[in-house]
Amino acid sequence: MTRPVRTSAALLALIAAGVVPAVAADWLSCGGDPLGSGWQRHGKALTVANVKDLKLLWKRQLDNRSGDSLLSAPVIAGPTITHRGVRELVFIADPHDNLYAVDADLGTLFWKRHFDVSPMPDQKSKSPCGLGVTFAPAAPVIEPDPDEEDDDNDDEAGPMRPLYAVASDGRLHTIRVSDGADTHSPVNFLPPNAHYSSLNFWSGNVYAATCNGAPNGLWSIDVKRPGAKPGFYSAKAGHQIAISPAGTVYGAILDGIVALQPGSLRMKQFSKTPAIAVTAVKYQGRELIAAETQDGRLLLLDGRDLSVVAEYQTPFTRFNGLASWQDSRGVRWIYAAGEQNLRAFRLAGPSSGPKLELAWTYESMGRSGPPAVTNGVLFLLTGAGEAGPGYSTLIALDAATGKELYTSGTTIRLSYVPYLAVANGHVCFGNANNTLYCFGLPMER
């Protein structure tokens, strides 16, 4: 996960909620989907054969502010029908209550929305956020279509879908994607000035994790029911939320992993294993949770009782993010990014006793951010590039073998390792100087 960075307390989060059948490939959240898998299931444009031709298509400075403040992870809405024609839009937020929509093909600003909030005192919390939490605005989220797994109509454009945005005063806004205007009155959701992350969306509910605020924990709100009050699970610090296909809410918190009922966030199960990242995984019909721990372990837990069913230990290793996907042969893969390398694991054995088999290791140049995978290609952004400190490198690997397929060289100057968003031939990420990058194949422009 990305390095904690001090910013102003004014943090912005946003969520795009889809209300139409599957439309091309979307990137739903900072983890790609409600499961937090980092897997673009509908990607077709980028392949193991052509990713060597990847180029920087454009970079766009969204604001001329300086300083060490972070943009949110971007999300990508596939071709969408707007009043200005069909557009593929990238949504991203900054820590100053600004929300941006950028044309993914051209890199032009589609619209900018600033949220006017009343000045509030900066809140400080004595409870730390721990490892793996970024003080950037939380990433947007696109509501998944429940039928998308069976829908092959990935090239059709869909109508406009609403955005949900949380301003620094903690209020949740419903936003029209075509111009950034409110469509409903905002509602109270999160504590003002709280550092929040892991915005997620499932079955009409918005979820978030908070730390360095008061109170800290995991939150939910029913956006389809007027007047709904937020659900809350109290914790010393909330790190991440992942939601299983069955709707169970799994939270990585400072002192453990918790399984919660959807919406109400009533506790179902609790594990005392402190985790910094979790993702829901289905293996041979069994629901599992993959988790990176603060003491350098990769765990598989049973989704029902959170008991540990498999473990891989790497002493003195700090993990930075997870990704998981299932290849065309039905093999389930899990990738764990660390300070100096990325490890790829295959799940093997029966569902009653799954094993983590180390398949390959990629020795990266410095700290790596959370990986993303699509169509057999795994993307990794490292914190130190070929030109030395202050530079980063975007790397593409064969997801099955670890073979290096592409590196960006000295194209990128970053001060931290952000999250990636991958959709429709675009690989996007933000930088601390308010710049949004987009890589892709030149022919896709």
XYZ file of C-alpha atoms in Angstrom, residues 2-388:
387
model
C 1.105 3.593 -0.342
C 3.168 5.539 2.179
C 1.224 7.662 4.704
C 1.694 11.318 3.785
C 0.591 14.312 5.783
C -1.932 16.468 4.015
C -4.479 19.059 4.926
C -7.485 17.609 6.717
C -9.765 18.467 3.809
C -10.054 15.114 2.073
C -12.391 14.205 -0.738
C -13.728 10.800 -1.680
C -16.026 9.799 -4.486
C -17.931 6.839 -5.761
C -19.405 6.102 -9.162
C -22.444 3.843 -8.926
C -23.450 1.927 -12.040
C -27.141 1.385 -12.624
C -27.005 -0.188 -16.088
C -26.023 -3.558 -17.556
C -22.343 -4.304 -18.102
C -20.769 -1.697 -20.389
C -17.248 -2.307 -21.626
C -14.616 -2.543 -18.899
C -14.886 -0.415 -15.764
C -12.393 -0.065 -12.911
C -14.655 -0.002 -9.889
C -12.432 1.149 -7.016
C -8.854 1.352 -5.783
C -9.001 -2.462 -5.748
C -10.751 -2.696 -9.086
C -13.927 -4.320 -7.747
C -15.812 -4.779 -4.436
C -13.640 -7.825 -3.677
C -10.489 -5.696 -3.771
C -8.949 -8.146 -6.252
C -7.053 -5.723 -8.516
C -8.394 -7.781 -11.444
C -9.850 -6.255 -14.613
C -12.067 -9.126 -15.756
C -13.267 -7.566 -18.995
C -9.954 -6.309 -20.348
C -9.322 -7.184 -23.997
C -7.203 -4.391 -25.488
C -3.957 -5.158 -23.632
C -2.425 -8.594 -24.164
C 0.780 -10.472 -23.410
C 1.674 -10.055 -27.099
C 1.077 -6.308 -27.539
C 1.826 -4.760 -24.144
C 5.450 -4.245 -25.243
C 4.129 -1.330 -27.342
C 2.709 0.536 -24.343
C 3.328 4.316 -24.377
C 2.571 7.335 -22.239
C -0.560 8.615 -24.005
C -0.947 11.759 -21.924
C -0.410 13.352 -18.534
C -2.628 16.095 -17.176
C -1.895 18.462 -14.291
C -5.263 18.964 -12.653
C -4.269 21.851 -10.402
C -1.138 23.966 -9.981
C -0.968 23.451 -6.224
C 2.383 22.303 -4.882
C 3.228 20.246 -1.825
C 3.206 16.651 -0.691
C -0.541 15.992 -0.909
C -1.909 12.966 -2.712
C -4.516 12.445 -5.380
C -6.976 9.631 -4.872
C -6.690 6.411 -6.786
C -8.510 6.899 -10.099
C -11.474 4.897 -11.336
C -12.527 4.475 -14.937
C -16.067 4.354 -16.292
C -16.219 2.613 -19.664
C -17.789 4.366 -22.671
C -20.763 6.252 -21.267
C -23.498 8.207 -23.046
C -23.367 11.866 -21.970
C -24.866 15.093 -23.298
C -21.538 15.622 -25.124
C -21.509 12.229 -26.789
C -19.998 8.906 -25.758
C -17.053 9.359 -23.403
C -14.810 7.128 -21.362
C -14.170 9.062 -18.153
C -11.508 8.897 -15.464
C -12.631 10.239 -12.071
C -10.131 11.384 -9.459
C -10.147 13.621 -6.370
C -7.616 15.824 -4.594
C -7.291 16.720 -0.868
C -8.758 20.195 -1.414
C -12.387 19.224 -2.060
C -11.941 19.114 -5.831
C -13.411 16.369 -7.992
C -12.324 15.891 -11.620
C -13.631 14.032 -14.655
C -11.051 13.566 -17.426
C -11.579 12.187 -20.934
C -9.638 8.917 -20.931
C -8.889 9.020 -24.652
C -7.817 12.660 -25.011
C -6.629 13.615 -21.534
C -8.794 16.734 -21.598
C -10.684 17.946 -18.532
C -14.349 17.009 -18.935
C -15.415 18.899 -15.825
C -14.181 20.017 -12.395
C -16.311 20.292 -9.255
C -15.275 22.094 -6.077
C -17.208 21.399 -2.875
C -17.740 24.456 -0.721
C -17.567 23.397 2.926
C -17.523 25.414 6.125
C -14.090 25.815 7.749
C -13.524 23.148 10.403
C -10.791 22.692 13.003
C -8.213 20.088 12.080
C -8.953 16.890 13.985
C -6.124 14.858 15.454
C -6.420 11.335 16.756
C -4.140 9.571 19.206
C -4.754 6.233 17.485
C -2.352 5.630 14.581
C -3.448 4.391 11.213
C -0.721 1.763 11.178
C 0.798 0.232 8.070
C -0.673 0.321 4.638
C -2.913 3.374 4.911
C -2.673 6.381 2.657
C -3.917 9.804 3.673
C -5.044 10.525 0.143
C -8.716 11.003 -0.690
C -10.456 7.667 -1.000
C -10.920 6.308 -4.493
C -14.112 6.410 -6.543
C -16.222 3.257 -6.840
C -18.492 2.099 -9.664
C -21.418 -0.067 -8.607
C -21.013 -3.527 -10.196
C -23.748 -5.035 -12.306
C -24.861 -8.337 -10.715
C -25.136 -9.949 -14.161
C -21.787 -8.778 -15.528
C -20.109 -12.178 -15.154
C -22.510 -13.611 -17.739
C -22.610 -10.578 -20.023
C -20.361 -10.575 -23.081
C -21.669 -7.241 -24.398
C -18.552 -5.402 -23.250
C -18.305 -2.998 -26.187
C -21.659 -1.232 -25.830
C -21.880 2.268 -24.413
C -24.206 2.818 -21.488
C -26.206 5.819 -20.218
C -24.944 8.228 -17.571
C -24.435 6.763 -14.119
C -24.342 8.734 -10.843
C -21.253 9.483 -8.787
C -21.215 9.539 -4.999
C -18.720 11.963 -3.477
C -17.764 12.568 0.159
C -16.449 16.061 0.876
C -14.182 16.987 3.783
C -17.187 17.815 5.970
C -18.184 14.125 5.780
C -21.315 14.675 3.703
C -22.164 12.291 0.872
C -23.120 13.941 -2.445
C -24.954 12.368 -5.357
C -23.326 13.695 -8.532
C -24.424 13.776 -12.174
C -21.483 12.475 -14.242
C -22.085 14.764 -17.204
C -21.383 18.015 -15.325
C -20.563 17.256 -11.658
C -23.752 18.818 -10.281
C -25.673 17.454 -7.281
C -28.832 15.535 -8.116
C -29.979 15.127 -4.492
C -29.354 16.902 -1.227
C -26.149 15.711 0.476
C -26.438 13.505 3.566
C -24.237 13.134 6.637
C -22.003 10.064 6.343
C -18.476 10.308 7.833
C -16.875 12.386 10.607
C -15.611 15.773 9.357
C -11.901 15.897 8.497
C -11.405 12.173 9.053
C -8.741 10.364 7.023
C -10.748 7.799 5.136
C -9.967 5.143 2.578
C -11.259 2.023 0.861
C -14.546 3.456 -0.381
C -16.585 0.556 -1.685
C -20.072 -0.033 -3.069
C -22.291 -3.071 -2.884
C -26.028 -3.620 -3.256
C -27.048 -0.004 -2.667
C -24.634 0.678 0.193
C -21.550 2.876 0.282
C -18.740 1.689 2.587
C -15.646 3.433 3.948
C -12.842 2.942 6.469
C -11.591 5.778 8.702
C -8.462 6.399 10.757
C -6.902 9.453 12.412
C -10.357 10.807 13.059
C -13.002 10.522 15.722
C -14.485 7.982 15.775
C -12.409 5.460 13.778
C -13.684 2.284 12.174
C -15.800 1.025 9.285
C -18.886 2.805 7.918
C -21.832 2.142 5.619
C -24.871 4.032 4.371
C -27.845 2.971 2.254
C -27.889 5.450 -0.637
C -31.173 4.102 -1.996
C -33.177 4.818 1.167
C -33.885 8.508 1.948
C -33.069 9.451 5.518
C -30.941 6.373 6.179
C -28.479 6.610 9.068
C -24.902 5.356 8.731
C -23.943 1.928 10.020
C -20.741 1.847 12.054
C -18.244 -0.684 13.385
C -15.837 0.852 15.909
C -12.110 0.081 15.623
C -8.819 1.747 16.558
C -8.271 2.328 12.834
C -9.908 1.083 9.658
C -7.552 0.120 6.820
C -9.517 -1.578 4.037
C -12.902 -3.052 3.134
C -13.458 -5.993 0.778
C -16.882 -7.438 -0.015
C -17.475 -11.043 -1.026
C -19.877 -12.080 -3.823
C -22.297 -13.154 -1.072
C -22.199 -9.635 0.386
C -20.176 -10.275 3.549
C -18.123 -7.208 4.459
C -14.522 -7.990 5.437
C -12.537 -5.264 7.143
C -8.799 -4.999 7.749
C -8.473 -3.022 10.971
C -5.572 -2.089 13.226
C -6.037 -5.036 15.603
C -7.429 -7.739 13.329
C -9.762 -8.849 10.555
C -13.505 -8.661 10.977
C -16.434 -10.163 9.040
C -19.565 -7.995 9.148
C -23.148 -8.189 7.979
C -23.833 -5.983 4.936
C -25.408 -2.619 5.627
C -25.748 -2.856 9.395
C -22.071 -3.818 9.927
C -22.996 -6.114 12.811
C -20.089 -8.408 13.623
C -20.235 -12.006 12.392
C -16.648 -13.156 13.050
C -13.408 -11.668 14.314
C -9.749 -12.682 13.937
C -6.958 -11.173 16.035
C -4.573 -11.230 13.054
C -3.744 -7.554 12.265
C -3.961 -7.119 8.485
C -3.059 -4.267 6.164
C -4.799 -5.618 3.054
C -7.517 -8.182 2.340
C -9.278 -9.515 -0.739
C -12.106 -12.028 -1.102
C -11.189 -15.108 -3.161
C -13.334 -17.989 -4.398
C -11.492 -21.308 -4.749
C -13.303 -24.443 -5.938
C -16.572 -23.021 -4.617
C -15.131 -22.111 -1.202
C -15.025 -18.496 -0.014
C -11.567 -17.545 1.223
C -9.941 -14.320 2.361
C -6.363 -13.530 1.340
C -4.668 -11.187 3.797
C -1.310 -9.453 4.136
C -0.325 -9.035 7.774
C 1.799 -6.430 9.510
C 4.383 -9.053 10.509
C 5.127 -10.240 6.955
C 2.723 -13.148 6.442
C 0.416 -13.942 3.549
C -2.619 -15.806 4.874
C -5.636 -17.623 3.515
C -8.584 -17.563 5.906
C -11.897 -19.364 5.780
C -14.589 -16.867 4.881
C -17.052 -18.355 7.382
C -15.068 -18.344 10.632
C -11.827 -16.510 9.665
C -9.686 -19.471 10.688
C -6.278 -19.698 8.965
C -6.188 -22.458 6.338
C -2.842 -21.654 4.658
C 0.149 -19.429 5.380
C 3.332 -18.164 3.730
C 5.758 -16.309 5.964
C 8.423 -13.857 4.825
C 10.212 -12.497 7.916
C 11.096 -8.796 7.937
C 8.954 -8.199 4.841
C 6.484 -5.353 4.629
C 3.720 -5.963 2.127
C 2.214 -3.137 0.073
C -0.838 -4.629 -1.607
C -2.618 -7.669 -3.056
C -4.091 -8.751 -6.357
C -5.824 -11.973 -7.341
C -7.234 -13.450 -10.533
C -8.250 -16.765 -12.125
C -6.712 -17.657 -15.473
C -8.396 -19.375 -18.425
C -7.347 -22.795 -17.098
C -9.106 -22.170 -13.799
C -5.898 -21.593 -11.809
C -6.321 -19.074 -8.996
C -3.387 -16.671 -8.553
C -2.505 -14.326 -5.690
C 0.159 -11.606 -5.967
C 1.764 -9.940 -2.951
C 3.800 -6.761 -3.491
C 6.574 -6.012 -1.008
C 9.322 -3.505 -0.343
C 11.748 -4.973 -2.890
C 9.874 -7.597 -4.883
C 6.595 -9.134 -5.930
C 5.711 -12.764 -5.192
C 3.240 -14.775 -7.262
C 1.387 -17.699 -5.675
C -0.820 -20.430 -7.116
C -3.564 -22.003 -5.052
C -3.315 -25.783 -5.119
C -4.868 -28.791 -3.428
C -8.495 -29.554 -2.582
C -10.887 -26.880 -1.353
C -10.817 -28.532 2.074
C -7.063 -27.939 2.323
C -5.831 -25.267 -0.113
C -2.114 -24.489 -0.290
C -0.146 -21.402 -1.268
C 2.517 -22.431 -3.785
C 5.185 -19.845 -4.619
C 5.302 -19.797 -8.444
C 7.772 -16.978 -9.159
C 9.328 -13.836 -7.721
C 10.041 -10.564 -9.510
C 12.816 -8.480 -7.987
C 11.680 -4.896 -8.524
C 13.711 -1.702 -8.240
C 12.533 -0.378 -4.901
C 9.159 -0.390 -3.231
C 6.218 -1.611 -5.310
C 2.627 -0.464 -5.078
C -0.492 -2.654 -5.237
C -0.453 -4.675 -8.494
C -3.224 -4.878 -11.084
C -3.894 -7.678 -13.562
C -5.851 -7.927 -16.802
C -5.991 -10.481 -19.600
C -2.861 -12.317 -18.438
C -0.807 -9.127 -17.942
C 0.226 -7.957 -14.481
C 1.072 -4.271 -13.961
C 3.355 -3.031 -11.211
C 4.495 0.489 -10.358
C 7.766 0.691 -8.465
C 8.889 3.525 -6.221
C 12.353 3.877 -7.739
C 12.960 4.116 -11.434
C 15.906 3.520 -13.706
C 16.963 7.165 -13.300
C 17.216 6.862 -9.520
